[in-house]
Amino acid sequence: MLDFAQEVETTLEQLRVPDPQRSGTLVRLVGLTLETRGIMAPLGACCEVIGQHGHRIEAEVVGFNDRTLYLMPFTDPVGVGPGDMVRVMRNSGQVRLGDGLLGRVIDGRGQPLDGRPLPELPDQMTLFGSPLNPMERGPIKSILDVGVKAINSVLTVGQGQRIGLVAGSGVGKSILLGMLTRFTKADIVVIGLIGERGREVQAFISESLGDEGLAKSVVIAAPANVSPVLRLKATHMTHVVAEYFRDKGLNVLMLCDSLTRVAHAQREIGLAIGEPPTAKGYPPSVFALLPNLIERGGVGRHGHGSITSIYTVLAEGDDASDPIVDIARASLDGQVMLSRTLADQAHYPAIDLNGSISRVMQTLVDSESLRQANRFRRLWSVYQQNADLVQVGAYEAGTNPELDEAIRLREQMVMFLRQDMHISEDYDVSLSNLKHLMS
């Protein structure tokens, strides 16, 4: 009787924990997904498809229906066909981490892209991280000097804050991101280049980072021509690397370019496995994924270490009400809006104070600095609202004292917000110049 009970328990355990050596059969290719039967594996498991002529590709389990698994390949599935064998390689998304990642460029699977051998990595973590208890998080109480005077003075950022760079295409998001990479005073910089042009990966590393910047950085790249599942893995890899160094007590700057391309990758996967499209064709999984990613940043347990997260968000067609812009604005601790009008005037960085905000600034700076910053924003906004009247000469001086002051200070304010992309300005200098201008 005991032997029979043990045999039943062993059988149930085998059903709960599939044997990686078991194999299934490829039965169908639909759009971006492969369908297989005869194998058991959880979501996120990595499988290998073995073609009849020895051709092999890797794929990830992205869904299932009864006993049918949906796989999405990491590469083009050319060379595989019905009846090919599918086997599980590993059930969980574990990644290896260590200080050897510093100065390296890797892909979403942790494989090197810089032509150098894989470093020795002693530690291991799950790709999807472990959520922090919100009551254990430390507060945002330290100012982060980002070296960009418009942000330092008027949109002050704190260590552990999550902010977005929101703009349409071609208005200087990548340039501003490069400035933040070089100028920000952080222990470690983790950069995720997700879904962007492949040319920009090499350009960003050589021009924006340089050898000195790369030495204290980890770059995770997944350009637009790779599989959407690899783009998502690179996004999670970016976050888990930042979490690893944060948990070691370091202040990490994490840059993700771009959050919109991450949403596009999840949209491709969701639609491929049958999710219903909602706002602008995005399935519900997109609106669940983005807040979860954003919440992985912030200050660590009891204030030990921090991740200051900066995400670029593409406002398609300069539409500030785009659903991805909306969900980012609701989840982040502030946003920096970039203006095409300013970019067309060769005003760089093209930061538009209308719509830009830092939600933690009031807790970081003294009352006088906050008052001067708010006054600067008010004068900027008043002029923007009346710019057409002023430019055609329809405004009569003395009608609005606040607008009169905005007109008088306009050129100085414009010069204050402009900055050469190769020149940094410390926080204290930015604050002093703002107070001098406003007084």
Short mmCIF file of C-alpha atoms in Angstrom, two decimals:
data_model
loop_
_atom_site.label_atom_id
_atom_site.label_comp_id
_atom_site.label_asym_id
_atom_site.label_seq_id
_atom_site.Cartn_x
_atom_site.Cartn_y
_atom_site.Cartn_z
CA MET A 1 0.00 0.00 0.00
CA LEU A 2 2.82 2.37 0.86
CA ASP A 3 4.59 1.58 -2.43
CA PHE A 4 1.42 2.41 -4.36
CA ALA A 5 1.01 5.74 -2.51
CA GLN A 6 4.64 6.63 -3.20
CA GLU A 7 4.16 5.78 -6.88
CA VAL A 8 1.09 8.06 -7.08
CA GLU A 9 2.95 10.91 -5.36
CA THR A 10 5.91 10.49 -7.73
CA THR A 11 3.58 10.61 -10.73
CA LEU A 12 1.89 13.80 -9.44
CA GLU A 13 5.28 15.39 -8.80
CA GLN A 14 6.34 14.62 -12.36
CA LEU A 15 3.20 16.35 -13.62
CA ARG A 16 3.86 19.39 -11.44
CA VAL A 17 7.54 19.67 -12.38
CA PRO A 18 8.01 18.66 -16.03
CA ASP A 19 11.18 16.81 -16.96
CA PRO A 20 13.25 19.13 -19.21
CA GLN A 21 14.29 16.11 -21.26
CA ARG A 22 10.72 15.39 -22.35
CA SER A 23 10.01 16.48 -25.90
CA GLY A 24 6.97 17.62 -27.82
CA THR A 25 6.08 18.04 -31.46
CA LEU A 26 5.73 21.22 -33.49
CA VAL A 27 2.25 21.24 -35.02
CA ARG A 28 1.57 24.72 -36.36
CA LEU A 29 3.01 28.14 -37.21
CA VAL A 30 0.54 31.05 -36.90
CA GLY A 31 1.88 34.55 -37.46
CA LEU A 32 4.67 35.08 -34.93
CA THR A 33 3.92 32.02 -32.81
CA LEU A 34 4.71 28.32 -32.97
CA GLU A 35 2.26 25.79 -31.53
CA THR A 36 3.47 22.56 -29.96
CA ARG A 37 1.89 19.59 -28.19
CA GLY A 38 3.13 16.71 -26.08
CA ILE A 39 5.27 18.84 -23.77
CA MET A 40 4.60 20.60 -20.46
CA ALA A 41 6.32 23.87 -19.55
CA PRO A 42 5.34 27.03 -17.61
CA LEU A 43 5.08 30.55 -19.00
CA GLY A 44 8.53 32.03 -19.56
CA ALA A 45 10.22 28.68 -20.08
CA CYS A 46 12.91 28.52 -22.76
CA CYS A 47 12.52 25.78 -25.37
CA GLU A 48 14.55 24.56 -28.32
CA VAL A 49 13.03 23.60 -31.66
CA ILE A 50 15.13 21.03 -33.54
CA GLY A 51 14.51 20.84 -37.29
CA GLN A 52 14.72 17.66 -39.34
CA HIS A 53 18.00 18.79 -40.90
CA GLY A 54 19.60 19.78 -37.59
CA HIS A 55 18.45 23.41 -37.70
CA ARG A 56 17.87 24.70 -34.15
CA ILE A 57 16.16 27.80 -32.81
CA GLU A 58 15.30 28.94 -29.29
CA ALA A 59 11.81 30.08 -28.32
CA GLU A 60 9.95 31.16 -25.19
CA VAL A 61 6.58 29.95 -23.92
CA VAL A 62 4.23 32.95 -24.15
CA GLY A 63 0.86 31.23 -23.74
CA PHE A 64 -1.05 27.97 -23.68
CA ASN A 65 -4.48 26.53 -24.43
CA ASP A 66 -5.25 23.22 -22.75
CA ARG A 67 -2.30 21.01 -23.83
CA THR A 68 -1.13 23.30 -26.63
CA LEU A 69 1.80 25.62 -25.89
CA TYR A 70 2.38 28.85 -27.80
CA LEU A 71 6.07 29.62 -28.40
CA MET A 72 7.61 32.78 -29.77
CA PRO A 73 11.04 32.26 -31.39
CA PHE A 74 14.05 34.44 -30.61
CA THR A 75 15.08 34.39 -34.29
CA ASP A 76 13.46 33.89 -37.68
CA PRO A 77 11.85 30.40 -37.68
CA VAL A 78 13.01 29.61 -41.23
CA GLY A 79 14.07 25.95 -41.46
CA VAL A 80 11.59 24.43 -39.01
CA GLY A 81 8.44 22.57 -39.99
CA PRO A 82 5.55 20.42 -38.72
CA GLY A 83 6.62 17.39 -36.75
CA ASP A 84 9.92 18.90 -35.58
CA MET A 85 10.95 18.08 -32.01
CA VAL A 86 10.58 20.67 -29.23
CA ARG A 87 12.31 20.24 -25.87
CA VAL A 88 12.46 22.31 -22.70
CA MET A 89 15.86 23.82 -21.96
CA ARG A 90 15.02 25.58 -18.69
CA ASN A 91 11.79 26.31 -16.84
CA SER A 92 12.53 29.67 -15.21
CA GLY A 93 13.97 32.99 -16.24
CA GLN A 94 17.14 32.97 -14.11
CA VAL A 95 20.03 35.27 -15.09
CA ARG A 96 23.62 35.43 -13.88
CA LEU A 97 24.90 38.74 -12.50
CA GLY A 98 28.09 40.22 -11.10
CA ASP A 99 30.52 43.13 -11.21
CA GLY A 100 31.95 41.65 -14.42
CA LEU A 101 29.00 43.21 -16.30
CA LEU A 102 30.46 46.71 -15.83
CA GLY A 103 31.78 48.08 -19.10
CA ARG A 104 29.99 45.42 -21.13
CA VAL A 105 27.32 45.43 -23.85
CA ILE A 106 24.94 42.44 -23.67
CA ASP A 107 21.62 41.32 -25.16
CA GLY A 108 18.40 40.24 -23.46
CA ARG A 109 19.77 36.75 -22.76
CA GLY A 110 22.93 38.09 -21.13
CA GLN A 111 25.10 37.17 -24.12
CA PRO A 112 27.91 39.63 -25.02
CA LEU A 113 27.49 41.89 -28.05
CA ASP A 114 30.90 43.58 -27.79
CA GLY A 115 32.94 40.65 -29.12
CA ARG A 116 34.54 39.89 -25.76
CA PRO A 117 34.11 36.61 -23.83
CA LEU A 118 31.33 36.25 -21.27
CA PRO A 119 32.59 37.47 -17.88
CA GLU A 120 32.55 35.38 -14.73
CA LEU A 121 29.28 36.14 -12.94
CA PRO A 122 28.94 34.58 -9.47
CA ASP A 123 25.36 35.60 -8.56
CA GLN A 124 21.96 34.60 -9.88
CA MET A 125 18.53 36.29 -9.78
CA THR A 126 15.16 35.80 -11.40
CA LEU A 127 14.65 37.89 -14.51
CA PHE A 128 11.40 39.36 -13.21
CA GLY A 129 12.75 40.56 -9.86
CA SER A 130 11.01 40.39 -6.51
CA PRO A 131 8.59 43.16 -5.48
CA LEU A 132 9.50 45.33 -2.49
CA ASN A 133 7.10 45.90 0.38
CA PRO A 134 6.15 49.59 -0.01
CA MET A 135 6.48 50.04 3.77
CA GLU A 136 10.14 48.95 3.56
CA ARG A 137 11.11 51.45 0.89
CA GLY A 138 13.17 54.41 1.95
CA PRO A 139 11.97 57.96 1.17
CA ILE A 140 13.30 60.13 -1.67
CA LYS A 141 15.25 62.70 0.31
CA SER A 142 18.49 63.40 -1.60
CA ILE A 143 18.84 65.67 -4.63
CA LEU A 144 20.37 64.07 -7.72
CA ASP A 145 22.63 66.37 -9.73
CA VAL A 146 21.93 65.53 -13.39
CA GLY A 147 24.17 68.25 -14.88
CA VAL A 148 21.33 69.73 -17.02
CA LYS A 149 20.53 73.18 -15.64
CA ALA A 150 16.89 73.29 -16.80
CA ILE A 151 16.18 70.10 -14.82
CA ASN A 152 18.45 70.87 -11.86
CA SER A 153 16.91 74.25 -11.18
CA VAL A 154 13.23 74.07 -12.21
CA LEU A 155 12.49 70.31 -12.27
CA THR A 156 14.77 69.08 -9.49
CA VAL A 157 15.17 65.28 -9.44
CA GLY A 158 15.74 63.11 -6.35
CA GLN A 159 17.68 59.86 -5.97
CA GLY A 160 15.16 57.08 -6.54
CA GLN A 161 12.71 59.14 -8.60
CA ARG A 162 11.08 57.74 -11.78
CA ILE A 163 10.66 60.29 -14.58
CA GLY A 164 9.80 60.23 -18.27
CA LEU A 165 11.19 62.14 -21.25
CA VAL A 166 8.06 62.63 -23.37
CA ALA A 167 8.17 63.84 -26.97
CA GLY A 168 7.46 63.05 -30.58
CA SER A 169 10.14 61.71 -32.89
CA GLY A 170 13.14 63.84 -33.82
CA VAL A 171 13.06 66.47 -31.06
CA GLY A 172 16.19 65.47 -29.17
CA LYS A 173 15.22 62.71 -26.70
CA SER A 174 18.37 60.72 -27.43
CA ILE A 175 20.59 63.80 -27.13
CA LEU A 176 19.11 64.69 -23.73
CA LEU A 177 19.43 61.05 -22.66
CA GLY A 178 23.12 61.16 -23.60
CA MET A 179 23.62 64.32 -21.54
CA LEU A 180 21.97 62.70 -18.52
CA THR A 181 24.16 59.61 -18.99
CA ARG A 182 27.40 61.60 -18.99
CA PHE A 183 26.57 64.30 -16.45
CA THR A 184 24.51 62.57 -13.73
CA LYS A 185 26.40 61.85 -10.51
CA ALA A 186 25.57 58.17 -9.94
CA ASP A 187 27.61 55.13 -8.87
CA ILE A 188 26.41 52.87 -11.69
CA VAL A 189 24.59 53.55 -14.97
CA VAL A 190 22.39 50.83 -16.51
CA ILE A 191 21.19 51.57 -20.05
CA GLY A 192 18.50 49.66 -21.91
CA LEU A 193 18.33 50.40 -25.64
CA ILE A 194 15.05 48.70 -26.52
CA GLY A 195 13.53 48.63 -30.00
CA GLU A 196 15.50 51.55 -31.38
CA ARG A 197 17.56 51.70 -34.58
CA GLY A 198 20.57 49.39 -34.56
CA ARG A 199 22.80 52.25 -35.73
CA GLU A 200 22.04 54.14 -32.51
CA VAL A 201 23.50 51.42 -30.29
CA GLN A 202 27.07 51.93 -31.52
CA ALA A 203 26.58 55.70 -31.80
CA PHE A 204 25.25 55.96 -28.25
CA ILE A 205 28.14 53.97 -26.80
CA SER A 206 30.89 55.77 -28.71
CA GLU A 207 29.50 59.33 -28.71
CA SER A 208 27.31 59.62 -25.62
CA LEU A 209 29.13 57.29 -23.23
CA GLY A 210 32.77 57.17 -24.30
CA ASP A 211 35.34 54.93 -22.63
CA GLU A 212 35.09 56.65 -19.24
CA GLY A 213 31.30 56.47 -19.15
CA LEU A 214 31.20 52.86 -20.34
CA ALA A 215 33.56 51.77 -17.56
CA LYS A 216 30.85 52.37 -14.92
CA SER A 217 27.92 51.33 -17.16
CA VAL A 218 26.10 48.21 -18.28
CA VAL A 219 24.41 48.42 -21.69
CA ILE A 220 21.61 46.02 -22.65
CA ALA A 221 20.68 46.31 -26.33
CA ALA A 222 17.76 44.83 -28.29
CA PRO A 223 17.28 46.82 -31.52
CA ALA A 224 14.09 46.92 -33.56
CA ASN A 225 15.02 44.01 -35.84
CA VAL A 226 15.08 41.37 -33.07
CA SER A 227 12.13 39.31 -31.87
CA PRO A 228 9.60 41.08 -29.63
CA VAL A 229 10.16 38.46 -26.94
CA LEU A 230 13.89 39.30 -26.94
CA ARG A 231 13.06 43.00 -26.65
CA LEU A 232 10.95 42.24 -23.58
CA LYS A 233 13.70 40.04 -22.10
CA ALA A 234 16.18 42.90 -22.61
CA THR A 235 13.79 45.23 -20.77
CA HIS A 236 13.54 42.88 -17.79
CA MET A 237 17.31 42.34 -17.96
CA THR A 238 17.84 46.11 -17.70
CA HIS A 239 15.71 46.26 -14.57
CA VAL A 240 17.19 43.20 -12.85
CA VAL A 241 20.76 44.47 -13.41
CA ALA A 242 19.76 47.80 -11.84
CA GLU A 243 18.12 45.96 -8.92
CA TYR A 244 21.24 43.87 -8.40
CA PHE A 245 23.49 46.90 -7.96
CA ARG A 246 20.86 48.77 -5.92
CA ASP A 247 20.67 45.87 -3.46
CA LYS A 248 24.44 46.20 -3.02
CA GLY A 249 23.79 49.71 -1.62
CA LEU A 250 24.75 51.68 -4.75
CA ASN A 251 22.90 54.62 -6.30
CA VAL A 252 21.99 53.50 -9.81
CA LEU A 253 20.87 55.58 -12.77
CA MET A 254 18.73 53.42 -15.07
CA LEU A 255 17.91 54.72 -18.55
CA CYS A 256 15.37 52.92 -20.73
CA ASP A 257 15.00 54.01 -24.34
CA SER A 258 12.16 53.60 -24.98
CA LEU A 259 9.12 52.65 -22.92
CA THR A 260 6.94 52.97 -26.01
CA ARG A 261 8.95 50.34 -27.90
CA VAL A 262 8.55 48.04 -24.89
CA ALA A 263 4.78 48.52 -25.19
CA HIS A 264 5.01 47.76 -28.92
CA ALA A 265 6.85 44.49 -28.19
CA GLN A 266 4.19 43.42 -25.67
CA ARG A 267 1.48 44.41 -28.16
CA GLU A 268 3.01 42.14 -30.81
CA ILE A 269 3.11 39.23 -28.37
CA GLY A 270 -0.37 39.84 -26.97
CA LEU A 271 -2.05 40.10 -30.36
CA ALA A 272 -0.15 37.03 -31.64
CA ILE A 273 -1.59 34.82 -28.87
CA GLY A 274 -5.12 36.14 -29.24
CA GLU A 275 -5.50 39.00 -26.74
CA PRO A 276 -8.25 41.47 -27.71
CA PRO A 277 -7.02 44.92 -28.80
CA THR A 278 -8.21 47.88 -26.75
CA ALA A 279 -7.02 51.51 -26.87
CA LYS A 280 -5.07 52.17 -30.07
CA GLY A 281 -4.66 48.44 -30.66
CA TYR A 282 -2.86 47.78 -27.36
CA PRO A 283 -4.02 44.61 -25.52
CA PRO A 284 -4.70 44.69 -21.75
CA SER A 285 -1.34 43.05 -20.96
CA VAL A 286 0.46 46.24 -22.04
CA PHE A 287 -1.31 48.31 -19.39
CA ALA A 288 -0.45 45.69 -16.77
CA LEU A 289 3.21 45.43 -17.81
CA LEU A 290 4.24 49.11 -17.76
CA PRO A 291 3.31 49.97 -14.13
CA ASN A 292 4.99 46.75 -12.97
CA LEU A 293 8.20 47.75 -14.74
CA ILE A 294 8.13 51.29 -13.38
CA GLU A 295 7.56 50.07 -9.81
CA ARG A 296 10.80 48.07 -9.95
CA GLY A 297 12.75 51.33 -9.62
CA GLY A 298 12.93 53.63 -6.61
CA VAL A 299 14.72 53.64 -3.28
CA GLY A 300 15.73 50.25 -1.87
CA ARG A 301 14.83 48.62 1.43
CA HIS A 302 15.24 51.02 4.38
CA GLY A 303 16.99 53.56 2.15
CA HIS A 304 19.89 51.30 1.12
CA GLY A 305 20.69 52.01 -2.51
CA SER A 306 18.38 53.51 -5.12
CA ILE A 307 17.37 53.27 -8.77
CA THR A 308 16.66 56.59 -10.44
CA SER A 309 14.72 55.57 -13.54
CA ILE A 310 14.50 57.67 -16.68
CA TYR A 311 12.25 56.40 -19.46
CA THR A 312 11.85 57.94 -22.89
CA VAL A 313 8.22 57.93 -24.06
CA LEU A 314 7.36 58.50 -27.71
CA ALA A 315 4.24 60.64 -28.19
CA GLU A 316 3.26 59.33 -31.61
CA GLY A 317 2.25 62.18 -33.89
CA ASP A 318 3.05 64.59 -31.00
CA ASP A 319 -0.16 63.34 -29.36
CA ALA A 320 0.16 64.03 -25.63
CA SER A 321 -3.01 61.96 -25.00
CA ASP A 322 -1.50 58.79 -26.50
CA PRO A 323 -2.45 55.84 -24.21
CA ILE A 324 1.20 54.98 -23.49
CA VAL A 325 1.92 58.60 -22.57
CA ASP A 326 -1.13 58.56 -20.30
CA ILE A 327 -0.16 55.37 -18.45
CA ALA A 328 3.43 56.59 -18.08
CA ARG A 329 2.33 59.98 -16.76
CA ALA A 330 0.06 58.27 -14.22
CA SER A 331 2.75 55.85 -13.01
CA LEU A 332 5.88 58.02 -12.99
CA ASP A 333 7.02 60.60 -10.41
CA GLY A 334 7.20 63.33 -13.02
CA GLN A 335 7.85 64.02 -16.68
CA VAL A 336 9.96 66.28 -18.86
CA MET A 337 8.07 67.35 -21.98
CA LEU A 338 10.10 68.14 -25.09
CA SER A 339 8.67 70.60 -27.62
CA ARG A 340 8.94 70.35 -31.39
CA THR A 341 8.43 74.12 -31.61
CA LEU A 342 11.51 74.75 -29.46
CA ALA A 343 13.51 72.14 -31.39
CA ASP A 344 12.59 73.88 -34.67
CA GLN A 345 14.04 77.07 -33.17
CA ALA A 346 17.34 75.25 -32.43
CA HIS A 347 16.58 75.53 -28.71
CA TYR A 348 18.30 72.51 -27.11
CA PRO A 349 17.54 70.73 -24.91
CA ALA A 350 13.99 71.42 -26.13
CA ILE A 351 12.46 71.26 -22.64
CA ASP A 352 9.00 72.82 -22.47
CA LEU A 353 8.08 73.76 -18.93
CA ASN A 354 4.40 73.62 -19.85
CA GLY A 355 3.41 70.09 -18.89
CA SER A 356 6.76 69.25 -17.26
CA ILE A 357 6.75 68.50 -13.55
CA SER A 358 8.80 66.89 -10.78
CA ARG A 359 6.43 65.51 -8.18
CA VAL A 360 9.05 65.28 -5.44
CA MET A 361 10.74 68.66 -5.92
CA GLN A 362 8.76 70.37 -3.14
CA THR A 363 10.13 67.87 -0.60
CA LEU A 364 13.75 68.24 -1.75
CA VAL A 365 14.45 71.99 -2.04
CA ASP A 366 14.06 74.86 0.41
CA SER A 367 11.05 77.19 0.22
CA GLU A 368 12.97 80.05 -1.41
CA SER A 369 14.35 77.86 -4.21
CA LEU A 370 10.86 76.42 -4.79
CA ARG A 371 9.37 79.93 -4.94
CA GLN A 372 11.93 81.10 -7.51
CA ALA A 373 11.42 77.98 -9.63
CA ASN A 374 7.63 78.40 -9.59
CA ARG A 375 8.00 82.07 -10.52
CA PHE A 376 10.22 81.14 -13.46
CA ARG A 377 7.66 78.55 -14.62
CA ARG A 378 4.83 81.08 -14.26
CA LEU A 379 6.58 83.74 -16.35
CA TRP A 380 7.48 81.15 -19.00
CA SER A 381 3.87 79.96 -19.18
CA VAL A 382 2.39 83.48 -19.32
CA TYR A 383 4.59 84.39 -22.27
CA GLN A 384 3.79 81.13 -24.10
CA GLN A 385 0.05 81.80 -23.70
CA ASN A 386 0.36 85.32 -25.14
CA ALA A 387 3.20 84.76 -27.64
CA ASP A 388 1.00 85.40 -30.72
CA LEU A 389 -0.26 88.74 -29.36
CA VAL A 390 3.27 89.88 -28.51
CA GLN A 391 4.78 88.84 -31.83
CA VAL A 392 2.18 90.61 -34.00
CA GLY A 393 2.39 93.76 -31.84
CA ALA A 394 -1.21 93.52 -30.60
CA TYR A 395 -0.24 93.61 -26.92
CA GLU A 396 -0.13 97.03 -25.24
CA ALA A 397 2.55 97.36 -22.57
CA GLY A 398 1.22 97.95 -19.06
CA THR A 399 -1.95 95.93 -19.56
CA ASN A 400 -0.61 92.91 -17.67
CA PRO A 401 2.33 93.55 -15.27
CA GLU A 402 3.19 89.85 -15.13
CA LEU A 403 3.34 89.60 -18.92
CA ASP A 404 5.43 92.78 -19.02
CA GLU A 405 7.98 91.11 -16.76
CA ALA A 406 7.89 87.92 -18.85
CA ILE A 407 8.60 89.94 -22.01
CA ARG A 408 11.44 91.80 -20.31
CA LEU A 409 13.09 88.58 -19.09
CA ARG A 410 12.26 86.45 -22.14
CA GLU A 411 15.70 86.40 -23.77
CA GLN A 412 17.47 85.75 -20.47
CA MET A 413 15.09 82.89 -19.68
CA VAL A 414 15.66 81.31 -23.10
CA MET A 415 19.44 81.55 -22.67
CA PHE A 416 19.13 80.08 -19.18
CA LEU A 417 17.30 76.98 -20.47
CA ARG A 418 19.66 76.37 -23.40
CA GLN A 419 22.74 74.23 -22.86
CA ASP A 420 25.52 72.81 -25.00
CA MET A 421 25.29 69.02 -25.11
CA HIS A 422 28.97 68.68 -24.15
CA ILE A 423 28.96 71.07 -21.16
CA SER A 424 27.66 70.13 -17.71
CA GLU A 425 26.43 72.55 -15.05
CA ASP A 426 26.41 71.61 -11.36
CA TYR A 427 23.26 71.82 -9.29
CA ASP A 428 24.57 74.60 -7.02
CA VAL A 429 25.58 76.74 -10.01
CA SER A 430 22.19 76.21 -11.68
CA LEU A 431 20.35 77.21 -8.50
CA SER A 432 22.51 80.31 -8.02
CA ASN A 433 21.96 81.43 -11.63
CA LEU A 434 18.21 80.93 -11.32
CA LYS A 435 18.03 83.07 -8.15
CA HIS A 436 20.16 85.76 -9.80
CA LEU A 437 17.90 85.82 -12.86
CA MET A 438 14.68 85.96 -10.85
CA SER A 439 15.94 88.72 -8.53
#
